Amino acid sequence: MDRQDWDILRKTPLFGSISQGAVEQIVGGHAARAYERGTVLFRQGETADCFYVVLEGWVKIYRTSVAGEETVVNVFNHGETFAEAATFMEGRYPVAAECVTLCRLLRIDSARFRRCIHGDPDLALAMLASASQHLKALVVQIEQMKRMNVDQRLADFLIGLCPAREGPFTVPLPFEKLLIANRLGIAPESLSCALARLRSVGVTVDRSDIRIQDVGRLVRFVE
């Protein structure tokens, strides 16, 4: 854990509102670890004994049906936590998690975390704040499915990868298009068609790079 790792950790809803001492007590002596692309962190139905903070890379959260079909629930990037709610009640993971790029993650032991909550009421409030943020993200995702067409959903996803809301920007796609299509709830062939249609608002494709002439124009298209 270097200084940048601690900065990322302190900006998360879960660890941003509690004291540095409390954070250090929760983290303990654990160090950030690198995980190869394709590493399965936990499987659906397994005992929830830990949760993670993403320091670098992307992790997908997904469910698998009885027939073996995979549905991506969310994709997490640096500065985000996931699976903390499952560990809180000593339950089981309702989803599986897999690294879709090379990742650096901080693993938080759930038993240690629960012990710290008993001694620090602020940590319980921080837990609620983190759970609320995840719930809000799911509500927004459902709203997008119902309110936005395919082109708008894709445009909104690209905007989320841009650091600013104005000017030109090139978005390097962080993972394969099949995963993006699954995340947006559309067929892979629909994603390609949507990318082609977005040319009318200044979006072009160069292999795995998406070039946006003006992010502001894309924002207005979504709105």
Short mmCIF file of C-alpha atoms in Angstrom, two decimals:
data_model
loop_
_atom_site.label_atom_id
_atom_site.label_comp_id
_atom_site.label_asym_id
_atom_site.label_seq_id
_atom_site.Cartn_x
_atom_site.Cartn_y
_atom_site.Cartn_z
CA MET A 1 0.00 0.00 0.00
CA ASP A 2 1.65 3.19 -1.17
CA ARG A 3 0.39 6.74 -0.64
CA GLN A 4 -1.69 6.68 -3.82
CA ASP A 5 -3.39 3.46 -2.67
CA TRP A 6 -4.29 5.08 0.65
CA ASP A 7 -5.65 8.13 -1.18
CA ILE A 8 -7.89 5.91 -3.33
CA LEU A 9 -9.05 4.01 -0.25
CA ARG A 10 -9.91 7.20 1.62
CA LYS A 11 -12.06 8.47 -1.27
CA THR A 12 -14.44 5.52 -1.17
CA PRO A 13 -17.82 6.03 0.59
CA LEU A 14 -16.99 3.19 2.96
CA PHE A 15 -13.63 4.50 4.20
CA GLY A 16 -13.91 8.22 3.49
CA SER A 17 -15.95 9.22 6.54
CA ILE A 18 -14.06 7.38 9.30
CA SER A 19 -10.76 8.15 10.99
CA GLN A 20 -7.41 7.14 9.56
CA GLY A 21 -6.83 5.03 12.65
CA ALA A 22 -10.05 3.10 12.08
CA VAL A 23 -9.11 2.51 8.43
CA GLU A 24 -5.68 1.20 9.40
CA GLN A 25 -7.26 -1.08 11.99
CA ILE A 26 -9.60 -2.56 9.37
CA VAL A 27 -6.92 -2.97 6.74
CA GLY A 28 -4.50 -4.42 9.24
CA GLY A 29 -1.25 -5.62 7.73
CA HIS A 30 -2.83 -6.62 4.42
CA ALA A 31 -1.10 -5.44 1.28
CA ALA A 32 -2.58 -4.83 -2.15
CA ARG A 33 -2.22 -7.78 -4.49
CA ALA A 34 -2.02 -8.08 -8.26
CA TYR A 35 -4.50 -10.40 -9.98
CA GLU A 36 -4.25 -11.66 -13.54
CA ARG A 37 -7.05 -11.14 -16.01
CA GLY A 38 -9.54 -13.99 -15.72
CA THR A 39 -8.93 -14.55 -12.00
CA VAL A 40 -12.17 -15.56 -10.25
CA LEU A 41 -12.22 -13.84 -6.87
CA PHE A 42 -15.28 -15.66 -5.57
CA ARG A 43 -18.15 -17.71 -6.94
CA GLN A 44 -21.88 -17.34 -6.59
CA GLY A 45 -23.06 -19.15 -3.45
CA GLU A 46 -19.68 -19.27 -1.69
CA THR A 47 -19.32 -18.09 1.90
CA ALA A 48 -18.76 -14.31 1.95
CA ASP A 49 -15.55 -14.09 3.97
CA CYS A 50 -14.13 -10.90 2.46
CA PHE A 51 -14.76 -7.91 0.22
CA TYR A 52 -12.49 -5.88 -2.05
CA VAL A 53 -11.32 -2.38 -2.87
CA VAL A 54 -10.29 -1.84 -6.50
CA LEU A 55 -7.01 0.09 -6.71
CA GLU A 56 -6.34 -0.58 -10.39
CA GLY A 57 -8.16 -2.41 -13.16
CA TRP A 58 -11.72 -3.63 -13.74
CA VAL A 59 -13.73 -6.35 -12.02
CA LYS A 60 -17.06 -7.72 -13.25
CA ILE A 61 -19.83 -8.92 -10.96
CA TYR A 62 -22.13 -11.45 -12.56
CA ARG A 63 -24.73 -14.14 -12.00
CA THR A 64 -24.92 -17.50 -13.75
CA SER A 65 -28.25 -19.17 -14.48
CA VAL A 66 -28.96 -22.90 -14.15
CA ALA A 67 -28.53 -23.13 -17.91
CA GLY A 68 -25.06 -21.58 -17.62
CA GLU A 69 -25.98 -18.18 -19.05
CA GLU A 70 -24.01 -15.26 -17.61
CA THR A 71 -25.54 -11.90 -16.76
CA VAL A 72 -23.23 -9.04 -15.83
CA VAL A 73 -24.67 -7.08 -12.90
CA ASN A 74 -21.97 -4.43 -12.70
CA VAL A 75 -18.36 -3.60 -13.51
CA PHE A 76 -16.16 -1.91 -10.91
CA ASN A 77 -13.15 0.34 -11.50
CA HIS A 78 -10.47 1.91 -9.28
CA GLY A 79 -11.79 3.68 -6.21
CA GLU A 80 -14.78 1.39 -5.80
CA THR A 81 -15.61 -1.36 -3.31
CA PHE A 82 -17.71 -4.44 -3.89
CA ALA A 83 -19.22 -7.38 -1.96
CA GLU A 84 -19.17 -5.61 1.41
CA ALA A 85 -22.91 -6.03 1.98
CA ALA A 86 -22.69 -9.81 1.52
CA THR A 87 -19.97 -10.09 4.17
CA PHE A 88 -21.82 -7.94 6.67
CA MET A 89 -24.40 -10.57 7.64
CA GLU A 90 -22.04 -13.57 7.39
CA GLY A 91 -23.97 -14.70 4.33
CA ARG A 92 -23.07 -16.00 0.90
CA TYR A 93 -22.14 -14.16 -2.24
CA PRO A 94 -25.23 -13.69 -4.43
CA VAL A 95 -22.94 -13.10 -7.42
CA ALA A 96 -19.52 -14.12 -8.73
CA ALA A 97 -16.58 -11.77 -9.32
CA GLU A 98 -13.87 -11.98 -11.97
CA CYS A 99 -11.01 -9.69 -13.00
CA VAL A 100 -11.56 -8.63 -16.60
CA THR A 101 -8.22 -6.81 -16.76
CA LEU A 102 -4.98 -7.01 -14.80
CA CYS A 103 -5.99 -5.72 -11.35
CA ARG A 104 -4.56 -4.54 -8.07
CA LEU A 105 -7.01 -5.15 -5.26
CA LEU A 106 -7.09 -4.80 -1.50
CA ARG A 107 -8.80 -7.72 0.23
CA ILE A 108 -10.65 -6.86 3.46
CA ASP A 109 -11.38 -9.70 5.87
CA SER A 110 -15.08 -9.68 6.76
CA ALA A 111 -14.66 -11.05 10.30
CA ARG A 112 -12.12 -8.34 11.12
CA PHE A 113 -14.42 -5.74 9.59
CA ARG A 114 -17.39 -6.83 11.73
CA ARG A 115 -15.29 -6.70 14.90
CA CYS A 116 -14.29 -3.13 14.07
CA ILE A 117 -17.94 -2.13 13.52
CA HIS A 118 -18.82 -3.17 17.08
CA GLY A 119 -16.32 -0.65 18.43
CA ASP A 120 -16.98 2.21 16.01
CA PRO A 121 -20.56 3.37 15.28
CA ASP A 122 -19.29 5.68 12.51
CA LEU A 123 -18.17 2.62 10.61
CA ALA A 124 -21.73 1.26 10.64
CA LEU A 125 -22.95 4.55 9.13
CA ALA A 126 -20.20 4.35 6.51
CA MET A 127 -21.37 0.84 5.68
CA LEU A 128 -24.89 2.15 5.12
CA ALA A 129 -23.55 4.93 2.89
CA SER A 130 -21.66 2.42 0.77
CA ALA A 131 -24.68 0.13 0.46
CA SER A 132 -26.83 3.12 -0.50
CA GLN A 133 -24.40 4.05 -3.27
CA HIS A 134 -24.55 0.54 -4.72
CA LEU A 135 -28.35 0.60 -4.54
CA LYS A 136 -28.44 3.98 -6.28
CA ALA A 137 -26.22 2.62 -9.06
CA LEU A 138 -28.59 -0.29 -9.60
CA VAL A 139 -31.60 2.04 -9.67
CA VAL A 140 -29.87 4.19 -12.30
CA GLN A 141 -29.05 1.07 -14.30
CA ILE A 142 -32.70 -0.06 -14.25
CA GLU A 143 -33.83 3.44 -15.23
CA GLN A 144 -31.44 3.41 -18.18
CA MET A 145 -32.83 0.08 -19.36
CA LYS A 146 -36.36 1.48 -19.35
CA ARG A 147 -35.83 5.10 -20.42
CA MET A 148 -32.88 5.04 -22.82
CA ASN A 149 -32.60 3.41 -26.21
CA VAL A 150 -29.55 1.33 -27.13
CA ASP A 151 -27.62 4.28 -28.58
CA GLN A 152 -28.17 6.42 -25.49
CA ARG A 153 -27.13 3.61 -23.15
CA LEU A 154 -23.88 3.14 -25.02
CA ALA A 155 -23.24 6.89 -25.16
CA ASP A 156 -23.86 7.18 -21.42
CA PHE A 157 -21.39 4.34 -20.77
CA LEU A 158 -18.72 6.10 -22.85
CA ILE A 159 -19.34 9.40 -21.04
CA GLY A 160 -18.72 7.60 -17.76
CA LEU A 161 -15.21 6.73 -18.98
CA CYS A 162 -14.36 10.36 -19.78
CA PRO A 163 -12.68 12.59 -17.16
CA ALA A 164 -14.46 15.75 -18.41
CA ARG A 165 -17.84 16.68 -19.83
CA GLU A 166 -16.57 18.90 -22.64
CA GLY A 167 -14.03 18.72 -25.44
CA PRO A 168 -12.53 15.84 -27.44
CA PHE A 169 -11.45 12.62 -25.78
CA THR A 170 -10.25 9.16 -26.82
CA VAL A 171 -11.67 6.32 -24.74
CA PRO A 172 -9.56 3.15 -24.68
CA LEU A 173 -12.10 0.37 -24.10
CA PRO A 174 -11.00 -1.34 -20.86
CA PHE A 175 -12.43 -4.74 -21.79
CA GLU A 176 -13.92 -6.65 -24.70
CA LYS A 177 -17.07 -5.43 -26.45
CA LEU A 178 -18.95 -8.61 -25.53
CA LEU A 179 -18.72 -7.67 -21.85
CA ILE A 180 -19.82 -4.10 -22.58
CA ALA A 181 -22.85 -5.42 -24.46
CA ASN A 182 -23.73 -7.72 -21.55
CA ARG A 183 -23.34 -4.87 -19.08
CA LEU A 184 -25.69 -2.67 -21.13
CA GLY A 185 -28.23 -5.44 -21.60
CA ILE A 186 -27.93 -5.59 -25.38
CA ALA A 187 -26.87 -8.17 -27.96
CA PRO A 188 -23.23 -7.97 -29.21
CA GLU A 189 -24.39 -7.26 -32.76
CA SER A 190 -26.57 -4.41 -31.44
CA LEU A 191 -23.47 -2.85 -29.86
CA SER A 192 -21.68 -2.72 -33.21
CA CYS A 193 -24.73 -1.17 -34.86
CA ALA A 194 -25.04 1.40 -32.06
CA LEU A 195 -21.37 2.39 -32.44
CA ALA A 196 -21.96 2.93 -36.14
CA ARG A 197 -25.02 5.10 -35.49
CA LEU A 198 -23.09 7.24 -32.97
CA ARG A 199 -20.96 8.56 -35.83
CA SER A 200 -23.71 11.11 -36.34
CA VAL A 201 -22.78 12.65 -32.96
CA GLY A 202 -19.02 12.55 -33.51
CA VAL A 203 -18.07 9.07 -32.25
CA THR A 204 -15.67 6.94 -34.31
CA VAL A 205 -13.96 3.60 -33.66
CA ASP A 206 -10.26 2.86 -34.13
CA ARG A 207 -9.72 -0.77 -33.08
CA SER A 208 -10.14 -0.71 -29.29
CA ASP A 209 -10.17 3.11 -29.06
CA ILE A 210 -13.35 5.18 -29.21
CA ARG A 211 -12.72 8.75 -30.41
CA ILE A 212 -15.24 11.35 -29.26
CA GLN A 213 -15.11 14.71 -31.05
CA ASP A 214 -16.94 16.52 -28.24
CA VAL A 215 -18.01 14.88 -24.98
CA GLY A 216 -20.48 17.74 -24.40
CA ARG A 217 -22.29 16.89 -27.61
CA LEU A 218 -22.56 13.28 -26.46
CA VAL A 219 -23.93 14.40 -23.08
CA ARG A 220 -26.61 16.45 -24.83
CA PHE A 221 -27.46 13.45 -27.03
CA VAL A 222 -28.06 11.31 -23.93
CA GLU A 223 -30.10 14.01 -22.23
#
